[in-house]
Amino acid sequence: MLILQSYIWDITNSNTPDIELLPPSPLCCLRYNPKSCETLVGGSYNGLITYYDLRKPNAPTGQCSPLESSVVENSHHDPVYDVFWISSKTGHQCASVSTDGQMMWWDTRKLGEPTDSIKLSTDAKGKGSILGGSSLEYNTDAGPTKYLIGTEQGMVVSMNLRNRKINNGVAVYDNNSGKHHGPIYSIQRNFTHSKFFMTVGDWTARIWAEDLKSPIVTTKYHSSYLTGGCWSPTRPGVFYVTRMDGFVDVWDFFHRQNEVAYSHKVSDASLSSISVEGSTQGGGQLVAVGDANGTVSLLEVCDSLAHPQPNEKVTINAMFERETRREKNLEARERDVKRAKAQEEEKIKKESIENDMNDDDKMNEILKKIDSDFLTMIRDSNEDGSDDISV
């Protein structure tokens, strides 16, 4: 059963929520406006987008109702699983994704209808399949027109609005061995190296390079299903993943790449979300984790997981670049093998056709010889008959 209550907490007071939000439908996602800590946008289970201004609560003290809300007929038709504020002059623009296969852009001052929408299709001409969006990533460091979408089919979709002439700007990453076996619950760019991003789904976390269609690093399969994850904002080699059995796993690629650096039991219930406070300038020690029972746990990690290590930025970038080159070499090798195989098959086919033609020529020669012999025999027989008559 979905719970309608949504709370804003003050970390110095864990007993009572600071404000209770009153959405029309249970919220699936909620984001603070990076330009204003008083405004938020949320995506609801029934597909609506709601806008909140804590300065204008429109409700009794301690509560806040939506200042603006989208209408059902012009909204998503499935739950809105992620929403992001995007770069704009006004600071009122946002984008949302849903499993209905649409990505929509909104102006929170006027939510009557979206300002734009694009179907997450593998082919803009209508011949491809529609992909349901389950997570979204937007980072202005990577480009104000670039988006990354994780889908419920396990595939990664990138979108660049500058390339809308080509399949509406939609490009699909590896849909074979590189894709997840289930929905992608989290997708996020590395805070320090924005061309690399992480996806979390099934039992693995995978790291991708923006210009490569297959993952460059895949973690080992965890013992429990993964439900979310995020990068550390301060350490480029550290990321966190949440598990269905209530554990948080911490990976530290600067230390080692084949094993979890630290694992901590947070709850008996399945964990559902995680976020780390801070930016590249500082922070990184407070980790908020939510579980399926509605409990929010605030963890404080040790200094070594929060403070950048000497040469970590250069080392992690070099490792990611090395793995990218390695993957590109493997892809090039695979293309060469496929090309050689195709050429060999074409050669065999050509030789087969030539052999068939040679066989046909031989058969024609045999038939011609048979016809010639038959005509000769008839002619000889006629000559013998004429001789008998003259006698």
Short mmCIF file of C-alpha atoms in Angstrom, two decimals:
data_model
loop_
_atom_site.label_atom_id
_atom_site.label_comp_id
_atom_site.label_asym_id
_atom_site.label_seq_id
_atom_site.Cartn_x
_atom_site.Cartn_y
_atom_site.Cartn_z
CA MET A 1 0.00 0.00 0.00
CA LEU A 2 1.37 3.40 -0.97
CA ILE A 3 1.64 6.09 1.70
CA LEU A 4 0.52 9.62 0.89
CA GLN A 5 2.64 11.40 3.53
CA SER A 6 5.87 13.08 2.46
CA TYR A 7 8.13 14.89 4.91
CA ILE A 8 10.96 17.39 4.95
CA TRP A 9 13.34 16.79 7.85
CA ASP A 10 15.83 18.89 9.77
CA ILE A 11 18.85 16.69 10.49
CA THR A 12 19.23 18.31 13.92
CA ASN A 13 15.74 17.09 14.89
CA SER A 14 15.15 13.46 14.01
CA ASN A 15 11.96 13.05 16.10
CA THR A 16 9.59 15.37 14.25
CA PRO A 17 9.46 16.27 10.56
CA ASP A 18 9.97 19.95 9.79
CA ILE A 19 7.23 20.13 7.14
CA GLU A 20 4.68 17.68 5.78
CA LEU A 21 3.93 17.92 2.06
CA LEU A 22 0.36 17.27 0.91
CA PRO A 23 0.56 15.85 -2.64
CA PRO A 24 -2.58 14.74 -4.52
CA SER A 25 -1.03 11.31 -5.02
CA PRO A 26 1.91 9.52 -3.35
CA LEU A 27 5.23 11.06 -4.42
CA CYS A 28 7.74 8.83 -6.23
CA CYS A 29 10.44 11.52 -6.50
CA LEU A 30 11.16 15.00 -5.14
CA ARG A 31 13.87 17.57 -5.95
CA TYR A 32 14.94 20.84 -4.39
CA ASN A 33 15.47 23.73 -6.79
CA PRO A 34 19.26 24.33 -6.88
CA LYS A 35 18.57 28.06 -7.31
CA SER A 36 16.11 28.31 -4.42
CA CYS A 37 16.01 26.13 -1.30
CA GLU A 38 12.38 27.16 -0.75
CA THR A 39 10.94 25.51 -3.87
CA LEU A 40 10.60 21.84 -4.81
CA VAL A 41 9.13 19.80 -7.64
CA GLY A 42 7.74 16.31 -7.24
CA GLY A 43 6.53 13.46 -9.44
CA SER A 44 3.49 11.46 -8.29
CA TYR A 45 2.34 7.89 -8.65
CA ASN A 46 -0.63 8.94 -10.76
CA GLY A 47 1.60 10.79 -13.25
CA LEU A 48 1.11 14.35 -11.97
CA ILE A 49 3.86 16.95 -11.52
CA THR A 50 3.49 19.14 -8.41
CA TYR A 51 5.32 22.34 -7.46
CA TYR A 52 5.81 23.42 -3.84
CA ASP A 53 6.87 26.79 -2.44
CA LEU A 54 7.61 26.57 1.29
CA ARG A 55 7.09 30.34 1.57
CA LYS A 56 3.47 29.87 0.41
CA PRO A 57 2.35 26.68 2.12
CA ASN A 58 -1.43 27.11 1.44
CA ALA A 59 -2.01 24.87 4.45
CA PRO A 60 -1.93 24.89 8.26
CA THR A 61 1.37 25.43 10.04
CA GLY A 62 3.80 22.57 9.48
CA GLN A 63 2.17 21.53 6.21
CA CYS A 64 2.55 22.58 2.58
CA SER A 65 0.16 22.01 -0.34
CA PRO A 66 1.18 22.23 -4.00
CA LEU A 67 1.29 25.76 -5.37
CA GLU A 68 0.88 24.37 -8.90
CA SER A 69 -0.09 20.95 -10.21
CA SER A 70 -0.34 19.47 -13.69
CA VAL A 71 -3.65 18.19 -15.02
CA VAL A 72 -4.28 14.49 -15.56
CA GLU A 73 -5.04 14.66 -19.29
CA ASN A 74 -1.76 16.50 -20.05
CA SER A 75 0.46 14.56 -17.64
CA HIS A 76 2.23 11.21 -17.62
CA HIS A 77 0.01 8.13 -17.70
CA ASP A 78 2.29 6.09 -15.42
CA PRO A 79 4.15 6.93 -12.19
CA VAL A 80 6.77 9.69 -12.52
CA TYR A 81 9.90 7.98 -11.27
CA ASP A 82 12.34 10.88 -11.60
CA VAL A 83 12.33 14.64 -12.07
CA PHE A 84 15.16 17.18 -12.40
CA TRP A 85 15.47 20.95 -12.41
CA ILE A 86 17.27 22.01 -15.58
CA SER A 87 19.36 24.99 -16.56
CA SER A 88 17.22 27.99 -17.53
CA LYS A 89 17.20 31.78 -17.22
CA THR A 90 14.10 31.81 -15.03
CA GLY A 91 14.96 28.88 -12.75
CA HIS A 92 11.46 27.44 -13.23
CA GLN A 93 12.18 24.71 -15.83
CA CYS A 94 12.22 21.00 -15.03
CA ALA A 95 12.10 17.64 -16.82
CA SER A 96 10.44 14.36 -15.86
CA VAL A 97 10.47 10.72 -17.00
CA SER A 98 7.93 7.97 -16.53
CA THR A 99 7.42 4.34 -17.44
CA ASP A 100 4.76 5.50 -19.94
CA GLY A 101 7.68 6.02 -22.36
CA GLN A 102 7.64 9.81 -22.36
CA MET A 103 10.03 12.50 -21.21
CA MET A 104 8.36 15.86 -20.55
CA TRP A 105 9.59 19.39 -19.90
CA TRP A 106 7.66 21.77 -17.64
CA ASP A 107 7.49 25.38 -16.51
CA THR A 108 6.50 25.26 -12.83
CA ARG A 109 4.74 28.65 -13.13
CA LYS A 110 2.27 27.07 -15.56
CA LEU A 111 1.84 23.33 -15.19
CA GLY A 112 -1.34 23.10 -17.26
CA GLU A 113 0.58 21.38 -20.04
CA PRO A 114 4.21 20.44 -20.72
CA THR A 115 6.36 22.82 -22.73
CA ASP A 116 7.76 19.87 -24.70
CA SER A 117 7.72 16.08 -24.77
CA ILE A 118 9.65 13.29 -26.48
CA LYS A 119 8.88 9.59 -26.72
CA LEU A 120 11.70 7.34 -25.57
CA SER A 121 11.67 5.29 -28.77
CA THR A 122 14.48 3.30 -30.29
CA ASP A 123 13.30 4.57 -33.69
CA ALA A 124 11.64 7.97 -34.22
CA LYS A 125 9.91 6.67 -37.40
CA GLY A 126 7.69 4.46 -35.29
CA LYS A 127 9.31 1.12 -36.12
CA GLY A 128 11.19 0.80 -32.82
CA SER A 129 10.03 -0.08 -29.32
CA ILE A 130 9.03 2.39 -26.59
CA LEU A 131 11.23 2.34 -23.47
CA GLY A 132 9.86 3.20 -20.03
CA GLY A 133 11.94 5.68 -18.04
CA SER A 134 12.78 4.60 -14.48
CA SER A 135 15.57 7.08 -13.60
CA LEU A 136 17.00 10.34 -14.90
CA GLU A 137 20.31 12.19 -14.75
CA TYR A 138 20.96 15.82 -15.63
CA ASN A 139 24.25 17.60 -14.99
CA THR A 140 25.08 21.00 -16.47
CA ASP A 141 28.81 20.14 -16.36
CA ALA A 142 28.17 17.59 -19.11
CA GLY A 143 26.10 20.04 -21.18
CA PRO A 144 22.80 21.87 -20.65
CA THR A 145 21.06 19.91 -23.42
CA LYS A 146 22.24 16.42 -22.42
CA TYR A 147 20.19 13.88 -20.45
CA LEU A 148 20.72 10.28 -19.40
CA ILE A 149 17.74 8.00 -18.80
CA GLY A 150 17.69 4.58 -17.19
CA THR A 151 14.83 2.40 -18.43
CA GLU A 152 12.75 -0.39 -16.96
CA GLN A 153 14.00 -2.60 -19.82
CA GLY A 154 17.55 -2.32 -18.41
CA MET A 155 18.89 -0.19 -21.26
CA VAL A 156 20.53 3.23 -21.04
CA VAL A 157 19.21 6.06 -23.21
CA SER A 158 21.08 9.30 -23.86
CA MET A 159 19.35 12.38 -25.17
CA ASN A 160 20.84 15.52 -26.69
CA LEU A 161 18.33 18.17 -27.70
CA ARG A 162 20.84 19.67 -30.12
CA ASN A 163 20.55 16.53 -32.26
CA ARG A 164 16.76 16.33 -32.46
CA LYS A 165 16.90 15.85 -36.23
CA ILE A 166 18.40 12.40 -35.62
CA ASN A 167 15.84 10.16 -33.88
CA ASN A 168 14.68 13.13 -31.74
CA GLY A 169 18.14 13.24 -30.17
CA VAL A 170 17.64 9.79 -28.61
CA ALA A 171 20.49 7.25 -28.65
CA VAL A 172 20.26 3.79 -27.07
CA TYR A 173 23.30 2.18 -25.46
CA ASP A 174 24.17 -1.53 -25.50
CA ASN A 175 20.99 -3.64 -25.63
CA ASN A 176 22.80 -6.98 -25.62
CA SER A 177 25.29 -8.21 -23.02
CA GLY A 178 25.90 -4.71 -21.60
CA LYS A 179 22.34 -3.99 -20.49
CA HIS A 180 20.94 -4.74 -17.04
CA HIS A 181 18.68 -7.74 -16.44
CA GLY A 182 16.00 -5.54 -14.88
CA PRO A 183 15.02 -1.88 -14.37
CA ILE A 184 17.76 0.70 -13.83
CA TYR A 185 16.93 2.23 -10.46
CA SER A 186 19.74 4.81 -10.39
CA ILE A 187 21.80 6.59 -13.02
CA GLN A 188 24.30 9.32 -12.13
CA ARG A 189 27.34 11.03 -13.61
CA ASN A 190 30.60 11.10 -11.68
CA PHE A 191 30.84 14.48 -9.93
CA THR A 192 34.50 14.97 -10.89
CA HIS A 193 34.65 13.27 -14.31
CA SER A 194 31.24 13.98 -15.84
CA LYS A 195 31.84 11.99 -19.06
CA PHE A 196 31.64 8.81 -16.96
CA PHE A 197 28.41 7.69 -15.32
CA MET A 198 27.09 4.83 -13.21
CA THR A 199 23.94 2.73 -13.48
CA VAL A 200 22.51 0.47 -10.78
CA GLY A 201 20.12 -2.37 -11.55
CA ASP A 202 19.68 -6.15 -11.12
CA TRP A 203 22.64 -7.35 -8.99
CA THR A 204 25.33 -5.07 -10.40
CA ALA A 205 26.52 -1.50 -10.71
CA ARG A 206 28.05 -0.58 -14.06
CA ILE A 207 30.22 2.34 -15.13
CA TRP A 208 29.96 3.74 -18.65
CA ALA A 209 31.79 6.26 -20.80
CA GLU A 210 29.55 8.73 -22.59
CA ASP A 211 31.13 8.06 -26.01
CA LEU A 212 31.01 4.26 -25.70
CA LYS A 213 27.89 2.14 -26.01
CA SER A 214 28.97 -0.66 -23.66
CA PRO A 215 29.98 -0.55 -19.96
CA ILE A 216 33.67 -0.15 -19.17
CA VAL A 217 33.44 -1.57 -15.62
CA THR A 218 30.93 -3.96 -14.08
CA THR A 219 30.97 -4.91 -10.43
CA LYS A 220 30.70 -8.50 -9.33
CA TYR A 221 27.18 -9.78 -8.78
CA HIS A 222 26.04 -8.86 -5.29
CA SER A 223 24.41 -11.46 -3.05
CA SER A 224 21.16 -9.47 -2.96
CA TYR A 225 19.19 -7.45 -5.52
CA LEU A 226 20.28 -3.81 -5.78
CA THR A 227 17.71 -1.03 -5.35
CA GLY A 228 19.71 2.19 -5.82
CA GLY A 229 23.07 3.90 -5.67
CA CYS A 230 25.01 7.15 -5.95
CA TRP A 231 28.54 8.55 -6.26
CA SER A 232 30.37 10.26 -3.44
CA PRO A 233 30.47 13.99 -4.29
CA THR A 234 33.93 14.43 -2.79
CA ARG A 235 35.77 11.23 -3.76
CA PRO A 236 35.67 10.36 -7.49
CA GLY A 237 36.47 6.69 -6.85
CA VAL A 238 33.80 6.00 -4.22
CA PHE A 239 30.16 5.05 -4.77
CA TYR A 240 27.37 3.54 -2.66
CA VAL A 241 24.74 0.93 -3.53
CA THR A 242 21.67 -0.13 -1.54
CA ARG A 243 20.47 -3.71 -1.36
CA MET A 244 17.15 -5.43 -0.90
CA ASP A 245 18.42 -7.24 2.22
CA GLY A 246 18.95 -3.92 4.07
CA PHE A 247 22.70 -3.48 3.49
CA VAL A 248 24.63 -0.53 2.07
CA ASP A 249 27.76 -1.49 0.14
CA VAL A 250 30.57 1.02 -0.33
CA TRP A 251 32.90 0.60 -3.30
CA ASP A 252 36.27 2.35 -3.32
CA PHE A 253 37.92 1.97 -6.73
CA PHE A 254 40.96 3.89 -5.57
CA HIS A 255 41.59 1.10 -3.06
CA ARG A 256 40.45 -1.96 -5.04
CA GLN A 257 38.10 -2.73 -7.90
CA ASN A 258 37.13 -6.37 -7.36
CA GLU A 259 35.64 -6.27 -3.85
CA VAL A 260 33.34 -4.11 -1.73
CA ALA A 261 35.36 -1.83 0.55
CA TYR A 262 32.76 -1.74 3.32
CA SER A 263 29.30 -3.21 3.92
CA HIS A 264 26.89 -2.01 6.61
CA LYS A 265 23.52 -3.34 7.77
CA VAL A 266 21.10 -0.41 7.94
CA SER A 267 17.64 -1.99 8.20
CA ASP A 268 15.78 -5.29 8.27
CA ALA A 269 13.58 -3.94 5.48
CA SER A 270 14.56 -3.48 1.84
CA LEU A 271 16.45 -0.22 1.23
CA SER A 272 14.85 2.01 -1.39
CA SER A 273 16.92 5.21 -1.79
CA ILE A 274 20.24 6.82 -0.91
CA SER A 275 21.84 10.25 -1.17
CA VAL A 276 25.12 11.79 0.00
CA GLU A 277 25.33 15.44 1.01
CA GLY A 278 28.02 17.75 -0.31
CA SER A 279 29.67 18.79 -3.53
CA THR A 280 33.11 18.59 -5.08
CA GLN A 281 34.09 21.46 -2.77
CA GLY A 282 33.31 19.65 0.49
CA GLY A 283 31.00 17.43 2.51
CA GLY A 284 30.56 13.78 1.62
CA GLN A 285 30.24 12.46 5.19
CA LEU A 286 26.47 12.39 5.76
CA VAL A 287 24.58 9.64 3.95
CA ALA A 288 20.77 9.48 4.04
CA VAL A 289 19.16 6.09 3.39
CA GLY A 290 15.45 5.32 3.07
CA ASP A 291 13.84 1.89 3.39
CA ALA A 292 10.58 0.28 2.28
CA ASN A 293 8.99 0.82 5.72
CA GLY A 294 9.36 4.59 5.48
CA THR A 295 12.31 4.91 7.85
CA VAL A 296 15.06 7.39 7.02
CA SER A 297 18.51 6.63 8.45
CA LEU A 298 21.29 9.21 8.56
CA LEU A 299 24.79 7.73 8.51
CA GLU A 300 28.13 9.44 9.00
CA VAL A 301 31.02 7.80 7.19
CA CYS A 302 34.66 7.96 8.22
CA ASP A 303 37.05 10.63 6.98
CA SER A 304 38.81 8.26 4.60
CA LEU A 305 35.56 7.72 2.66
CA ALA A 306 34.73 11.42 2.56
CA HIS A 307 38.06 13.21 2.07
CA PRO A 308 39.85 12.93 -1.31
CA GLN A 309 43.02 10.85 -1.30
CA PRO A 310 46.34 12.09 -2.77
CA ASN A 311 46.31 11.86 -6.61
CA GLU A 312 42.87 10.18 -6.52
CA LYS A 313 41.35 12.45 -9.17
CA VAL A 314 44.16 11.77 -11.67
CA THR A 315 44.35 8.05 -10.85
CA ILE A 316 40.60 7.41 -11.21
CA ASN A 317 40.46 9.35 -14.48
CA ALA A 318 43.43 7.37 -15.82
CA MET A 319 41.74 4.10 -14.81
CA PHE A 320 38.46 5.02 -16.50
CA GLU A 321 40.28 6.18 -19.65
CA ARG A 322 42.30 2.96 -19.73
CA GLU A 323 39.18 0.82 -19.45
CA THR A 324 37.51 2.95 -22.15
CA ARG A 325 40.44 2.36 -24.54
CA ARG A 326 40.40 -1.34 -23.72
CA GLU A 327 36.66 -1.58 -24.44
CA LYS A 328 37.07 0.36 -27.69
CA ASN A 329 39.84 -2.03 -28.75
CA LEU A 330 37.60 -5.00 -27.97
CA GLU A 331 34.77 -3.43 -29.96
CA ALA A 332 37.13 -2.76 -32.88
CA ARG A 333 38.36 -6.35 -32.71
CA GLU A 334 34.77 -7.64 -32.66
CA ARG A 335 33.92 -5.49 -35.70
CA ASP A 336 36.98 -6.83 -37.55
CA VAL A 337 36.00 -10.41 -36.73
CA LYS A 338 32.42 -9.80 -37.92
CA ARG A 339 33.68 -8.11 -41.10
CA ALA A 340 36.09 -10.98 -41.81
CA LYS A 341 33.32 -13.51 -41.17
CA ALA A 342 30.96 -11.64 -43.48
CA GLN A 343 33.64 -11.48 -46.19
CA GLU A 344 34.32 -15.20 -45.81
CA GLU A 345 30.61 -15.98 -46.07
CA GLU A 346 30.35 -13.76 -49.14
CA LYS A 347 33.35 -15.49 -50.69
CA ILE A 348 31.86 -18.94 -50.02
CA LYS A 349 28.54 -17.81 -51.45
CA LYS A 350 30.24 -16.42 -54.55
CA GLU A 351 32.24 -19.61 -55.04
CA SER A 352 29.07 -21.63 -54.63
CA ILE A 353 27.32 -19.55 -57.30
CA GLU A 354 30.32 -19.95 -59.63
CA ASN A 355 30.36 -23.70 -59.03
CA ASP A 356 26.64 -23.86 -59.77
CA MET A 357 27.25 -21.92 -62.98
CA ASN A 358 30.10 -24.25 -63.95
CA ASP A 359 27.88 -27.24 -63.24
CA ASP A 360 25.18 -25.70 -65.43
CA ASP A 361 27.71 -25.15 -68.25
CA LYS A 362 28.88 -28.76 -67.98
CA MET A 363 25.30 -30.00 -68.06
CA ASN A 364 24.57 -27.85 -71.12
CA GLU A 365 27.61 -29.30 -72.89
CA ILE A 366 26.47 -32.84 -72.05
CA LEU A 367 22.97 -32.09 -73.31
CA LYS A 368 24.37 -30.55 -76.50
CA LYS A 369 26.51 -33.64 -77.06
CA ILE A 370 23.52 -35.92 -76.47
CA ASP A 371 21.44 -33.86 -78.92
CA SER A 372 24.26 -33.99 -81.47
CA ASP A 373 24.68 -37.75 -81.10
CA PHE A 374 20.95 -38.27 -81.37
CA LEU A 375 20.71 -36.17 -84.55
CA THR A 376 23.69 -38.03 -86.03
CA MET A 377 22.07 -41.34 -85.24
CA ILE A 378 18.79 -40.24 -86.89
CA ARG A 379 20.65 -38.98 -89.93
CA ASP A 380 22.61 -42.25 -90.27
CA SER A 381 19.39 -44.24 -89.90
CA ASN A 382 17.72 -42.20 -92.66
CA GLU A 383 20.67 -42.71 -94.99
CA ASP A 384 20.59 -46.48 -94.41
CA GLY A 385 16.87 -46.56 -95.24
CA SER A 386 17.32 -44.68 -98.53
CA ASP A 387 20.04 -47.11 -99.59
CA ASP A 388 17.71 -50.09 -99.05
CA ILE A 389 14.96 -48.50 -101.16
CA SER A 390 17.31 -47.87 -104.10
CA VAL A 391 18.40 -51.47 -104.07
#
